[in-house]
Amino acid sequence: MKPQTAAKKLGIYLPATPEEFQNNAVTHAELKALQETPPEWLAELRRTGPHPRPVVAQKLGITVTALKRNDLDQPLTTAEIKALLEDQPDWLRAARTALAEGRENPAAETED
């Protein structure tokens, strides 16, 4: 599979990976091995980032749409995510609340 696909499946930001990973196809067996016994570069990337949008959104407890709407459509490090969570701007509090309410009441339709 393409490196982009493998990075997505691993939940990592492709430009932050080693060149060897970025420039070579990954077999299903290699992907499975990376998932089961991640090398140090992968463990460190997962630990500190930078993280891709879906991971940033998940760690912040919001949607990717909320990230885009608030001009945070970029990879963030774990430290940057923690800083946002510790001193939450109004938009982040509102997005977290909206997502939590949406999960509590899945029948409710939300408008974007």
mmCIF file of C-alpha atoms in Angstrom:
data_model
loop_
_atom_site.group_PDB
_atom_site.id
_atom_site.type_symbol
_atom_site.label_atom_id
_atom_site.label_comp_id
_atom_site.label_asym_id
_atom_site.label_seq_id
_atom_site.Cartn_x
_atom_site.Cartn_y
_atom_site.Cartn_z
ATOM 1 C CA MET A 1 0.000 0.000 0.000
ATOM 2 C CA LYS A 2 1.024 3.599 -0.429
ATOM 3 C CA PRO A 3 2.852 5.279 2.455
ATOM 4 C CA GLN A 4 -0.069 7.728 2.821
ATOM 5 C CA THR A 5 -2.475 4.843 3.371
ATOM 6 C CA ALA A 6 -0.164 3.137 5.849
ATOM 7 C CA ALA A 7 0.305 6.399 7.781
ATOM 8 C CA LYS A 8 -3.457 6.882 7.941
ATOM 9 C CA LYS A 9 -3.953 3.338 9.228
ATOM 10 C CA LEU A 10 -1.229 3.901 11.832
ATOM 11 C CA GLY A 11 -2.716 7.270 12.834
ATOM 12 C CA ILE A 12 0.497 9.179 12.173
ATOM 13 C CA TYR A 13 1.471 12.306 10.239
ATOM 14 C CA LEU A 14 3.316 11.143 7.114
ATOM 15 C CA PRO A 15 5.737 14.113 6.720
ATOM 16 C CA ALA A 16 7.063 13.409 10.239
ATOM 17 C CA THR A 17 8.018 9.818 9.391
ATOM 18 C CA PRO A 18 11.485 8.698 8.264
ATOM 19 C CA GLU A 19 12.232 9.150 4.554
ATOM 20 C CA GLU A 20 12.448 5.397 4.101
ATOM 21 C CA PHE A 21 8.822 5.055 5.251
ATOM 22 C CA GLN A 22 7.666 7.996 3.094
ATOM 23 C CA ASN A 23 9.306 6.718 -0.085
ATOM 24 C CA ASN A 24 8.449 3.005 -0.037
ATOM 25 C CA ALA A 25 5.289 0.975 -0.305
ATOM 26 C CA VAL A 26 4.236 -0.903 2.828
ATOM 27 C CA THR A 27 2.982 -4.471 2.634
ATOM 28 C CA HIS A 28 0.143 -5.702 4.799
ATOM 29 C CA ALA A 29 2.616 -7.868 6.701
ATOM 30 C CA GLU A 30 4.861 -4.848 7.342
ATOM 31 C CA LEU A 31 1.871 -2.804 8.510
ATOM 32 C CA LYS A 32 0.855 -5.568 10.895
ATOM 33 C CA ALA A 33 4.409 -5.746 12.237
ATOM 34 C CA LEU A 34 4.481 -1.965 12.748
ATOM 35 C CA GLN A 35 1.203 -2.154 14.653
ATOM 36 C CA GLU A 36 2.250 -5.087 16.830
ATOM 37 C CA THR A 37 5.831 -4.066 17.580
ATOM 38 C CA PRO A 38 6.324 -0.424 16.648
ATOM 39 C CA PRO A 39 9.910 0.730 16.122
ATOM 40 C CA GLU A 40 11.179 3.587 18.294
ATOM 41 C CA TRP A 41 10.465 6.269 15.660
ATOM 42 C CA LEU A 42 6.825 5.188 15.479
ATOM 43 C CA ALA A 43 6.393 4.971 19.254
ATOM 44 C CA GLU A 44 7.949 8.440 19.645
ATOM 45 C CA LEU A 45 5.782 9.903 16.879
ATOM 46 C CA ARG A 46 2.654 8.510 18.500
ATOM 47 C CA ARG A 47 3.783 9.811 21.895
ATOM 48 C CA THR A 48 4.837 13.342 20.970
ATOM 49 C CA GLY A 49 3.514 14.049 17.479
ATOM 50 C CA PRO A 50 3.040 15.949 15.349
ATOM 51 C CA HIS A 51 -0.351 14.284 15.000
ATOM 52 C CA PRO A 52 -2.632 14.327 11.933
ATOM 53 C CA ARG A 53 -6.003 16.099 12.072
ATOM 54 C CA PRO A 54 -8.137 13.071 12.994
ATOM 55 C CA VAL A 55 -5.846 12.288 15.942
ATOM 56 C CA VAL A 56 -5.757 15.945 17.025
ATOM 57 C CA ALA A 57 -9.559 16.080 16.911
ATOM 58 C CA GLN A 58 -9.862 12.843 18.889
ATOM 59 C CA LYS A 59 -7.391 13.991 21.544
ATOM 60 C CA LEU A 60 -9.205 17.326 21.885
ATOM 61 C CA GLY A 61 -12.601 15.622 22.014
ATOM 62 C CA ILE A 62 -13.978 17.482 18.986
ATOM 63 C CA THR A 63 -14.635 16.872 15.308
ATOM 64 C CA VAL A 64 -12.280 17.522 12.402
ATOM 65 C CA THR A 65 -14.894 19.983 11.144
ATOM 66 C CA ALA A 66 -14.562 21.978 14.381
ATOM 67 C CA LEU A 67 -10.792 22.079 13.873
ATOM 68 C CA LYS A 68 -11.189 23.435 10.344
ATOM 69 C CA ARG A 69 -13.826 25.940 11.407
ATOM 70 C CA ASN A 70 -11.425 27.366 13.997
ATOM 71 C CA ASP A 71 -8.304 27.537 11.787
ATOM 72 C CA LEU A 72 -6.549 24.603 13.449
ATOM 73 C CA ASP A 73 -6.409 22.539 10.282
ATOM 74 C CA GLN A 74 -2.777 21.562 10.844
ATOM 75 C CA PRO A 75 -0.835 18.903 12.702
ATOM 76 C CA LEU A 76 -0.242 19.585 16.396
ATOM 77 C CA THR A 77 2.199 18.081 18.869
ATOM 78 C CA THR A 78 1.111 16.406 22.083
ATOM 79 C CA ALA A 79 2.417 19.425 24.030
ATOM 80 C CA GLU A 80 0.323 21.814 21.903
ATOM 81 C CA ILE A 81 -2.770 19.663 22.419
ATOM 82 C CA LYS A 82 -2.199 19.549 26.186
ATOM 83 C CA ALA A 83 -1.776 23.331 26.269
ATOM 84 C CA LEU A 84 -5.095 23.789 24.461
ATOM 85 C CA LEU A 85 -6.828 21.408 26.859
ATOM 86 C CA GLU A 86 -5.373 23.134 29.926
ATOM 87 C CA ASP A 87 -6.387 26.633 28.815
ATOM 88 C CA GLN A 88 -9.390 25.966 26.594
ATOM 89 C CA PRO A 89 -10.487 28.784 24.305
ATOM 90 C CA ASP A 90 -14.248 29.383 24.115
ATOM 91 C CA TRP A 91 -14.537 27.692 20.721
ATOM 92 C CA LEU A 92 -12.913 24.507 22.059
ATOM 93 C CA ARG A 93 -15.244 24.348 25.076
ATOM 94 C CA ALA A 94 -18.232 24.872 22.792
ATOM 95 C CA ALA A 95 -17.073 22.208 20.297
ATOM 96 C CA ARG A 96 -16.417 19.678 23.090
ATOM 97 C CA THR A 97 -19.849 20.362 24.587
ATOM 98 C CA ALA A 98 -21.575 20.079 21.207
ATOM 99 C CA LEU A 99 -19.904 16.742 20.464
ATOM 100 C CA ALA A 100 -20.706 15.370 23.932
ATOM 101 C CA GLU A 101 -24.335 16.437 23.607
ATOM 102 C CA GLY A 102 -24.502 14.907 20.139
ATOM 103 C CA ARG A 103 -23.263 11.597 21.534
ATOM 104 C CA GLU A 104 -25.790 11.695 24.382
ATOM 105 C CA ASN A 105 -28.649 12.405 22.011
ATOM 106 C CA PRO A 106 -27.788 10.762 18.674
ATOM 107 C CA ALA A 107 -31.319 11.339 17.317
ATOM 108 C CA ALA A 108 -30.802 15.113 17.442
ATOM 109 C CA GLU A 109 -29.814 16.620 14.123
ATOM 110 C CA THR A 110 -27.026 19.186 14.174
ATOM 111 C CA GLU A 111 -26.442 21.811 11.530
ATOM 112 C CA ASP A 112 -22.994 22.691 10.200
#
